[in-house]
Coordinates of C-alpha atoms in Angstrom, one line a residue:
M1 CA -11.9 -21.3 12.1
K2 CA -12.0 -22.3 15.9
N3 CA -15.0 -23.4 17.1
D4 CA -14.3 -25.0 20.4
K5 CA -14.6 -21.7 22.6
C6 CA -18.1 -21.3 22.0
K7 CA -20.1 -20.9 25.2
Q8 CA -22.5 -23.7 24.5
G9 CA -24.5 -22.2 27.7
N10 CA -24.9 -18.6 26.6
I11 CA -27.6 -18.7 23.5
G12 CA -29.6 -16.1 22.3
T13 CA -32.2 -15.6 19.8
V14 CA -32.3 -13.8 16.2
T15 CA -34.8 -10.4 16.6
A16 CA -34.4 -8.9 14.0
I17 CA -32.1 -8.2 10.9
R18 CA -31.7 -5.1 8.4
G19 CA -28.7 -6.5 5.6
S20 CA -25.6 -7.2 7.6
V21 CA -27.5 -5.9 10.5
V22 CA -28.4 -8.4 13.2
D23 CA -29.9 -7.5 16.7
M24 CA -30.6 -10.9 19.2
C25 CA -31.7 -11.2 22.6
F26 CA -29.2 -12.5 25.3
T27 CA -31.5 -13.0 28.6
R28 CA -28.7 -15.2 31.0
Q29 CA -25.4 -12.6 29.9
L30 CA -24.7 -10.2 27.0
P31 CA -21.7 -10.9 25.2
P32 CA -19.0 -8.3 25.4
I33 CA -18.4 -5.9 22.4
R34 CA -15.9 -7.4 19.5
T35 CA -17.1 -10.6 20.5
L36 CA -17.7 -13.4 17.7
L37 CA -21.3 -15.0 17.7
H38 CA -22.0 -18.3 15.1
A39 CA -25.7 -18.4 13.8
D40 CA -27.2 -22.2 13.9
T41 CA -27.3 -21.9 10.0
E42 CA -25.9 -23.9 7.2
P43 CA -23.7 -22.9 5.9
L44 CA -22.4 -21.2 9.2
I45 CA -23.3 -17.5 9.7
I46 CA -20.3 -15.2 11.8
M47 CA -20.9 -11.8 13.3
E48 CA -19.8 -9.4 15.5
V49 CA -20.6 -7.5 18.5
F50 CA -21.1 -4.0 17.9
S51 CA -23.1 -2.4 20.7
H52 CA -25.6 -3.4 23.4
L53 CA -29.1 -1.3 23.1
D54 CA -30.2 -2.4 26.7
S55 CA -29.8 -5.1 29.5
N56 CA -31.1 -8.1 26.9
R57 CA -30.4 -6.6 23.6
I58 CA -27.0 -6.6 21.5
R59 CA -26.5 -5.1 18.1
A60 CA -24.0 -7.4 15.8
I61 CA -22.2 -6.0 12.4
S62 CA -22.7 -10.2 10.4
L63 CA -18.9 -11.2 8.4
T64 CA -20.1 -13.3 5.9
P65 CA -23.7 -13.3 3.8
T66 CA -26.8 -13.4 5.8
Q67 CA -28.7 -15.4 3.6
G68 CA -31.1 -17.9 5.0
L69 CA -31.2 -16.2 8.9
T70 CA -34.6 -16.0 10.2
R71 CA -35.9 -14.2 13.4
G72 CA -35.8 -16.9 16.2
T73 CA -32.7 -18.4 15.0
A74 CA -30.4 -19.6 17.8
V75 CA -27.4 -18.1 18.2
R76 CA -24.1 -19.3 20.4
D77 CA -21.7 -16.8 21.9
T78 CA -17.8 -18.1 21.4
G79 CA -16.5 -16.0 24.4
G80 CA -14.1 -14.5 22.1
P81 CA -12.9 -12.2 19.6
L82 CA -12.0 -12.6 16.1
T83 CA -8.7 -15.0 15.5
T84 CA -6.0 -15.9 13.1
P85 CA -3.6 -18.6 12.6
I86 CA -0.1 -17.7 13.1
G87 CA 3.1 -19.3 12.6
K88 CA 5.5 -20.3 10.0
N89 CA 2.9 -22.5 8.1
N90 CA 1.3 -19.4 6.7
L91 CA 4.3 -18.6 4.6
S92 CA 3.5 -19.0 1.3
R93 CA -0.4 -19.1 1.5
M94 CA -3.6 -17.2 1.0
F95 CA -6.1 -16.5 3.6
D96 CA -9.5 -14.7 4.1
V97 CA -10.6 -13.1 7.1
F98 CA -11.3 -16.1 9.2
G99 CA -7.8 -17.5 8.7
N100 CA -9.1 -20.1 6.6
T101 CA -6.8 -21.4 3.3
I102 CA -8.4 -20.4 0.4
D103 CA -5.5 -21.4 -2.3
R104 CA -6.9 -24.7 -3.2
K105 CA -3.9 -26.0 -1.0
E106 CA -4.7 -28.1 2.4
P107 CA -5.6 -26.4 5.3
L108 CA -2.7 -25.8 8.1
S109 CA -2.7 -28.2 10.8
D110 CA -1.6 -27.4 14.5
S111 CA -1.7 -23.6 14.1
Q112 CA -1.6 -21.1 16.7
W113 CA -4.6 -18.9 17.0
R114 CA -4.5 -15.3 18.4
S115 CA -6.7 -12.6 18.7
V116 CA -6.2 -9.8 15.9
H117 CA -7.4 -7.1 18.5
K118 CA -4.0 -6.1 20.0
A119 CA -3.0 -2.5 21.6
P120 CA -0.2 -0.7 19.2
P121 CA 3.2 -1.1 21.0
A122 CA 4.1 1.2 24.2
L123 CA 6.3 4.3 23.6
S124 CA 8.8 2.6 25.9
Q125 CA 9.0 -0.6 23.5
R126 CA 9.6 1.5 20.5
A127 CA 12.8 2.1 18.8
T128 CA 14.5 5.8 18.5
K129 CA 16.4 5.3 15.6
S130 CA 15.6 6.2 12.6
E131 CA 17.2 3.6 9.3
I132 CA 16.4 3.8 5.8
F133 CA 14.5 1.3 4.1
E134 CA 16.1 0.8 0.8
T135 CA 13.6 0.0 -2.2
G136 CA 15.8 -0.5 -5.2
I137 CA 13.6 2.0 -6.9
K138 CA 15.6 5.3 -7.9
L139 CA 13.0 7.8 -8.0
I140 CA 11.8 6.5 -4.5
D141 CA 15.4 6.2 -2.4
V142 CA 16.5 9.6 -4.0
L143 CA 13.5 12.0 -3.4
M144 CA 11.8 10.4 -0.8
P145 CA 13.7 7.7 1.0
L146 CA 11.8 5.4 3.2
E147 CA 11.8 4.5 6.6
R148 CA 12.4 1.2 8.1
G149 CA 9.1 1.0 10.5
G150 CA 7.2 3.5 8.8
K151 CA 4.2 4.0 7.0
A152 CA 4.6 5.3 3.7
G153 CA 1.5 6.1 1.0
L154 CA 1.1 5.9 -2.5
F155 CA -1.6 8.3 -3.0
G156 CA -3.4 8.0 -6.9
G157 CA -6.5 7.9 -8.9
A158 CA -7.3 4.7 -10.2
G159 CA -5.0 3.5 -13.0
V160 CA -1.9 4.8 -12.7
G161 CA 0.2 2.0 -11.0
K162 CA -0.3 1.7 -7.4
T163 CA -0.4 -1.6 -7.3
V164 CA 2.4 -2.4 -10.2
L165 CA 4.6 -0.3 -7.3
L166 CA 3.5 -2.4 -4.8
T167 CA 4.3 -5.4 -6.5
E168 CA 7.6 -4.3 -7.3
M169 CA 8.4 -3.5 -3.6
I170 CA 7.6 -7.0 -2.8
H171 CA 10.2 -8.1 -5.2
N172 CA 13.0 -6.2 -4.1
M173 CA 12.2 -6.9 -0.8
V174 CA 12.3 -10.1 -0.6
G175 CA 15.8 -10.3 -3.5
Q176 CA 17.3 -7.8 -1.0
H177 CA 16.6 -7.5 2.8
A178 CA 15.4 -11.4 3.3
G179 CA 12.2 -10.5 5.5
V180 CA 8.9 -11.7 4.9
S181 CA 6.3 -9.5 2.8
I182 CA 2.5 -9.5 3.8
F183 CA -0.1 -8.5 1.6
C184 CA -3.3 -7.5 2.3
G185 CA -6.1 -6.9 -0.3
I186 CA -9.1 -4.8 1.2
G187 CA -11.7 -4.6 -1.3
E188 CA -9.4 -6.1 -3.6
R189 CA -11.1 -7.7 -7.2
C190 CA -10.8 -11.4 -7.0
R191 CA -9.2 -11.1 -10.6
E192 CA -6.3 -9.0 -9.0
G193 CA -5.5 -11.3 -6.0
E194 CA -5.5 -14.3 -8.8
E195 CA -3.5 -12.7 -10.4
L196 CA -1.2 -11.4 -8.0
Y197 CA -0.5 -15.0 -6.8
R198 CA 0.4 -15.8 -10.0
E199 CA 2.3 -13.4 -10.4
M200 CA 4.3 -13.9 -7.1
K201 CA 4.7 -17.3 -7.6
A202 CA 6.2 -17.2 -11.1
A203 CA 9.0 -14.4 -9.6
G204 CA 9.9 -17.0 -7.2
V205 CA 8.8 -14.9 -4.0
L206 CA 5.7 -16.1 -2.9
D207 CA 7.8 -19.0 -0.1
N208 CA 8.7 -15.6 2.1
M209 CA 5.4 -13.7 1.5
V210 CA 1.6 -14.5 3.3
M211 CA -1.5 -12.9 1.6
V212 CA -4.7 -12.3 3.1
F213 CA -7.7 -11.3 1.3
G214 CA -11.1 -9.6 2.1
Q215 CA -12.5 -9.5 -1.2
M216 CA -14.9 -6.8 -3.0
N217 CA -17.8 -9.1 -3.0
E218 CA -17.7 -9.7 1.1
P219 CA -19.9 -8.3 3.6
P220 CA -18.3 -4.4 4.8
G221 CA -18.1 -6.4 8.4
A222 CA -15.0 -8.6 6.4
R223 CA -13.4 -6.1 4.8
F224 CA -13.2 -3.9 7.8
R225 CA -11.7 -6.9 9.7
V226 CA -8.9 -8.2 7.3
G227 CA -6.5 -5.4 8.1
H228 CA -6.5 -6.5 11.1
V229 CA -5.6 -9.9 10.5
A230 CA -2.8 -9.6 8.0
L231 CA -1.7 -6.6 11.0
T232 CA -1.5 -9.3 13.7
M233 CA 0.2 -12.0 11.4
A234 CA 3.2 -9.2 10.6
E235 CA 3.2 -8.8 14.7
Y236 CA 3.9 -12.3 15.1
Y237 CA 7.4 -12.5 12.4
R238 CA 7.9 -8.8 14.5
D239 CA 7.9 -9.9 18.1
D240 CA 7.8 -14.1 18.0
E241 CA 10.8 -14.5 15.3
H242 CA 12.4 -10.8 15.1
R243 CA 12.1 -10.3 11.6
D244 CA 11.8 -7.6 9.3
V245 CA 8.1 -7.4 8.0
L246 CA 7.1 -5.2 4.8
L247 CA 3.4 -4.7 4.9
L248 CA 1.7 -4.1 2.1
I249 CA -2.0 -2.6 2.3
D250 CA -3.8 -2.2 -0.9
N251 CA -6.5 -0.5 -0.3
I252 CA -6.0 1.7 3.0
F253 CA -9.4 3.5 1.3
R254 CA -11.4 0.8 1.1
F255 CA -10.7 -0.1 5.3
I256 CA -11.8 3.4 5.7
Q257 CA -14.9 2.7 2.6
A258 CA -15.8 -0.3 5.0
G259 CA -16.1 1.4 8.0
M260 CA -17.9 4.0 6.6
E261 CA -20.6 1.4 5.2
V262 CA -20.9 -0.3 8.6
S263 CA -21.1 3.3 10.4
G264 CA -24.0 3.4 8.2
L265 CA -25.7 0.3 8.9
M266 CA -25.2 1.0 12.4
G267 CA -27.5 4.3 12.4
Q268 CA -24.9 6.5 13.0
M269 CA -25.2 10.3 11.6
P270 CA -22.4 10.9 9.0
A271 CA -19.7 13.5 9.4
R272 CA -18.2 15.6 6.5
L273 CA -19.0 13.7 3.0
G274 CA -21.0 10.6 4.3
Y275 CA -17.8 9.7 6.5
Q276 CA -18.5 8.1 9.9
P277 CA -17.6 10.2 12.4
T278 CA -15.0 7.8 14.1
M279 CA -13.0 7.7 11.0
G280 CA -10.1 9.0 12.8
T281 CA -10.3 6.6 15.8
E282 CA -10.4 3.4 13.6
L283 CA -7.3 4.5 11.3
S284 CA -5.8 5.0 14.3
Q285 CA -6.6 2.1 15.6
L286 CA -4.3 0.2 12.8
E287 CA -2.1 2.3 12.0
E288 CA -0.5 2.5 15.3
R289 CA 0.0 -1.0 15.4
I290 CA 2.8 -0.4 12.8
A291 CA 6.2 0.1 14.8
N292 CA 9.2 -0.9 14.7
T293 CA 10.5 -2.5 18.2
G294 CA 13.9 -3.9 19.6
S295 CA 12.4 -7.2 17.9
G296 CA 12.2 -5.9 14.4
A297 CA 10.3 -3.6 12.2
I298 CA 7.0 -3.5 10.2
T299 CA 7.6 -1.7 7.3
S300 CA 4.3 -0.7 5.8
I301 CA 3.6 0.9 2.3
Q302 CA -0.1 1.8 1.9
A303 CA -2.0 2.4 -1.8
V304 CA -4.5 5.1 -1.1
Y305 CA -7.0 5.7 -3.9
V306 CA -7.7 9.3 -4.2
P307 CA -11.7 10.2 -4.7
A308 CA -11.7 12.0 -8.1
D309 CA -8.0 12.3 -7.5
D310 CA -9.0 15.4 -4.9
F311 CA -6.6 15.1 -2.1
T312 CA -8.4 17.3 0.6
D313 CA -10.6 14.2 1.1
P314 CA -11.0 13.5 4.0
A315 CA -10.3 10.0 3.9
A316 CA -6.8 11.3 2.1
V317 CA -6.4 14.0 5.2
H318 CA -6.7 11.3 7.6
T319 CA -4.1 9.4 6.1
F320 CA -1.5 11.7 5.6
S321 CA -1.2 12.4 9.1
H322 CA -0.2 8.7 9.9
L323 CA 2.7 8.5 7.1
S324 CA 6.0 9.3 7.5
A325 CA 6.5 9.4 3.4
S326 CA 4.0 10.4 0.9
I327 CA 4.5 9.3 -2.8
V328 CA 1.8 11.0 -5.2
L329 CA 1.5 8.7 -8.5
S330 CA 0.7 11.5 -11.6
R331 CA -2.0 10.7 -14.0
K332 CA 0.0 13.3 -16.5
R333 CA 3.5 11.4 -15.9
A334 CA 2.1 8.2 -16.7
S335 CA 0.5 9.8 -19.9
E336 CA 4.0 11.1 -21.1
G337 CA 5.6 7.3 -20.4
L338 CA 7.6 8.3 -17.2
Y339 CA 7.3 5.3 -15.1
P340 CA 7.0 4.7 -12.0
A341 CA 4.8 7.7 -12.6
I342 CA 5.6 9.5 -9.3
D343 CA 5.2 13.0 -9.8
P344 CA 9.1 14.3 -7.3
L345 CA 7.6 17.4 -6.3
Q346 CA 4.6 16.3 -4.3
S347 CA 6.0 13.9 -2.8
S348 CA 7.7 14.2 0.3
S349 CA 9.3 11.8 3.1
K350 CA 10.4 13.1 6.7
M351 CA 13.6 10.9 6.1
A352 CA 14.8 13.4 3.5
T353 CA 16.8 15.5 6.4
P354 CA 20.8 15.6 7.0
N355 CA 20.9 14.3 9.7
I356 CA 19.6 10.8 8.5
V357 CA 20.2 10.3 4.9
G358 CA 23.0 12.6 5.2
A359 CA 24.4 16.0 3.9
H360 CA 25.1 15.0 0.8
H361 CA 22.6 12.8 -0.3
Y362 CA 20.0 16.0 1.3
Q363 CA 21.9 18.6 -1.0
L364 CA 22.0 16.9 -4.0
A365 CA 18.0 15.8 -3.6
Q366 CA 17.3 19.5 -2.8
K367 CA 19.0 20.5 -6.0
I368 CA 17.5 17.8 -8.1
R369 CA 14.3 19.0 -6.5
Q370 CA 15.2 22.6 -7.5
T371 CA 15.5 21.6 -11.1
L372 CA 12.6 19.6 -11.5
A373 CA 10.6 23.2 -9.9
Q374 CA 12.1 25.3 -12.3
Y375 CA 11.7 23.2 -15.4
A376 CA 7.8 23.3 -14.1
Q377 CA 7.6 26.7 -14.1
L378 CA 9.5 27.2 -17.7
K379 CA 6.7 25.0 -19.1
D380 CA 4.1 27.3 -20.1
I381 CA 6.5 29.8 -21.8
I382 CA 7.7 26.7 -23.5
A383 CA 4.2 25.9 -25.0
M384 CA 3.4 29.3 -25.5
L385 CA 6.3 30.6 -27.4
G386 CA 8.6 27.8 -27.8
M387 CA 12.6 26.8 -26.8
E388 CA 13.9 29.3 -28.8
Q389 CA 12.5 32.4 -26.4
L390 CA 14.3 30.9 -23.0
S391 CA 17.7 32.0 -22.0
P392 CA 21.2 29.6 -22.6
E393 CA 20.6 29.1 -18.6
D394 CA 17.4 28.7 -18.9
L395 CA 17.7 25.9 -21.7
Q396 CA 20.5 24.1 -19.4
V397 CA 18.5 23.6 -16.8
V398 CA 15.6 22.5 -19.1
G399 CA 18.1 19.9 -20.5
R400 CA 19.4 18.7 -16.8
A401 CA 15.2 18.2 -15.8
R402 CA 14.4 16.1 -18.7
R403 CA 17.3 13.7 -18.5
L404 CA 16.8 13.5 -14.5
E405 CA 13.1 12.6 -15.5
R406 CA 14.3 10.3 -17.6
F407 CA 16.9 8.8 -15.7
L408 CA 15.0 8.7 -12.6
T409 CA 12.6 6.3 -14.5
Q410 CA 13.2 2.7 -14.4
P411 CA 11.8 -0.9 -15.8
F412 CA 10.3 -3.3 -13.4
F413 CA 10.8 -6.6 -12.8
T414 CA 7.4 -7.2 -12.5
T415 CA 5.8 -5.4 -15.7
S416 CA 8.9 -7.5 -17.8
Q417 CA 6.7 -9.7 -19.4
F418 CA 4.7 -6.6 -20.8
T419 CA 7.8 -4.1 -21.9
G420 CA 9.9 -6.9 -23.0
M421 CA 13.0 -4.8 -21.1
E422 CA 14.5 -6.6 -17.8
G423 CA 13.6 -5.5 -14.4
Q424 CA 16.2 -3.4 -13.0
S425 CA 17.2 -2.9 -8.8
V426 CA 19.4 -0.2 -8.4
P427 CA 21.4 0.7 -5.2
L428 CA 21.0 3.6 -3.8
A429 CA 25.0 4.9 -4.4
D430 CA 24.3 4.5 -8.4
A431 CA 21.1 5.9 -8.4
L432 CA 22.9 9.4 -6.3
D433 CA 25.8 9.2 -8.7
G434 CA 23.5 9.4 -11.9
C435 CA 21.9 12.5 -10.9
E436 CA 24.9 14.1 -9.8
R437 CA 26.6 13.2 -13.0
I438 CA 23.8 14.6 -15.0
L439 CA 23.5 18.1 -12.7
N440 CA 27.5 18.3 -13.6
D441 CA 26.7 18.2 -17.4
E442 CA 28.3 15.0 -18.0
F443 CA 25.6 13.8 -20.6
K444 CA 24.6 17.1 -22.1
D445 CA 25.6 15.6 -25.3
F446 CA 23.4 12.4 -24.9
P447 CA 19.9 12.8 -26.3
E448 CA 17.6 12.1 -23.9
S449 CA 16.1 8.5 -24.7
A450 CA 19.7 7.3 -23.9
L451 CA 18.6 7.7 -20.3
Y452 CA 15.0 6.4 -20.5
M453 CA 14.0 3.1 -18.8
I454 CA 17.7 1.9 -18.0
G455 CA 19.1 1.0 -14.5
A456 CA 22.6 2.7 -13.9
I457 CA 24.0 5.6 -15.5
S458 CA 27.0 3.6 -16.8
Q459 CA 24.1 2.2 -18.9
A460 CA 23.6 5.1 -21.0
K461 CA 25.0 4.5 -24.3
R462 CA 25.5 7.1 -27.1
P463 CA 23.5 6.0 -29.4
S464 CA 24.2 6.4 -33.7
A465 CA 24.0 8.8 -35.6
N466 CA 20.7 8.4 -37.1
A467 CA 19.1 8.6 -33.7
Q468 CA 20.5 11.6 -32.6
G469 CA 17.5 14.2 -33.1
D470 CA 15.1 11.6 -31.2
E471 CA 14.6 13.0 -27.9
S472 CA 11.2 11.7 -26.8
P473 CA 10.4 9.6 -23.5
A474 CA 10.0 6.5 -25.0
G475 CA 12.4 6.8 -28.2
K476 CA 10.9 5.6 -31.4
S477 CA 7.9 4.2 -30.3
Q478 CA 6.2 7.8 -30.8
P479 CA 5.3 8.4 -34.0
N480 CA 4.5 12.4 -33.2
N481 CA 8.3 12.7 -31.7
K482 CA 6.7 15.2 -29.4
S483 CA 8.3 16.3 -26.4
P484 CA 6.4 15.9 -22.6
A485 CA 7.0 19.6 -22.5
H486 CA 5.3 20.4 -25.7
G487 CA 2.2 18.3 -24.6
S488 CA 2.6 14.6 -25.9

């Protein structure tokens, strides 16, 4: 932390403490909103001015625990907002909300510090050309392509694979795009942060990566600001070093939740379902800074926890409005062993238009969606009456759809130690070729399991005769040999 900016003359005193909310009296000059204040305690207690109550009193939210703070404690005005270190030295390091390194290595030296509060790029500075950001994940690149400089949301409840998908994208970003990845953990468990650090180090991608964490046990003020810290670092690599940045936020719902806690502590009247009345503004101030400019692009992929899997929740609805692609994770598909567990019919992308992805890609994606939608409609008939009652045409649709579902699964690099399968990154051309050949019935004689968890379609092998009857998505690992259409 930089403490040399403290205005030694502007001293206030604490008048009231209510949890993380602290009231103070300044007789000489009121510090502006968002100014950092330091209390004369050990350890140092850091607060941010939230509102002016009258001509002498202010209300601040503490960014650190307030144990040891008492009435009458002197408080110093730092004269500036929260700042964070920027520069090339940040790569491969892990930071907290104050810019302190938390990876047990030596502290940063000779770093430049920059305010975490910044206006979004003006419309005149933004790039108007839409470009595709390839991830190497078949299902995403084919059906819901991401936008370079855009924002994509991973929607899903607990335990459906949001964090696994994020870590796989980090691996592919460093391998393919040679850009910088910034991982921002908002309200993360310390276990998840430690595991991610070890995994990224073992995968060899830490050298082009920065990690910023506001952990679950930290006060809501710190969790509320850690997203701005990560964005400030991302803006440095985009604007100063002219590099593309992949900003991964896990979890944007925790940012909204921290804002809700701050709002409640400040005594603001809650809005719908207890959310803060300023949720839309606070989310926009964060999201609008993520943009594609002439000097580079910040592409953001954000995990969005959906409370109780309810997509009408205000947090999910407000987040939807900022996104160029929505990736919805399905608990049902995860239970069927179809990983990544993305629901192709609920997920969407504004990039999936003929003008951007091309007519061939667009028509193929539409045909894939149509086939999968027809299969979804037929599942009820199959469950009640069995496959025997389907017409020959419907049987063909079911066969194509089930083979497409299995081809669009993919082994990940970040899960290879658990699955025993080597990870695959598939170019878009190979993914499109495989889908097109399946739709043309070139693989109708192959069992479905031959297409499960492979990369390019050329890896599909016709198995031996004794395995011809195995139609389960995970091969012989399912003893009951039921298919997803029959309720496995």
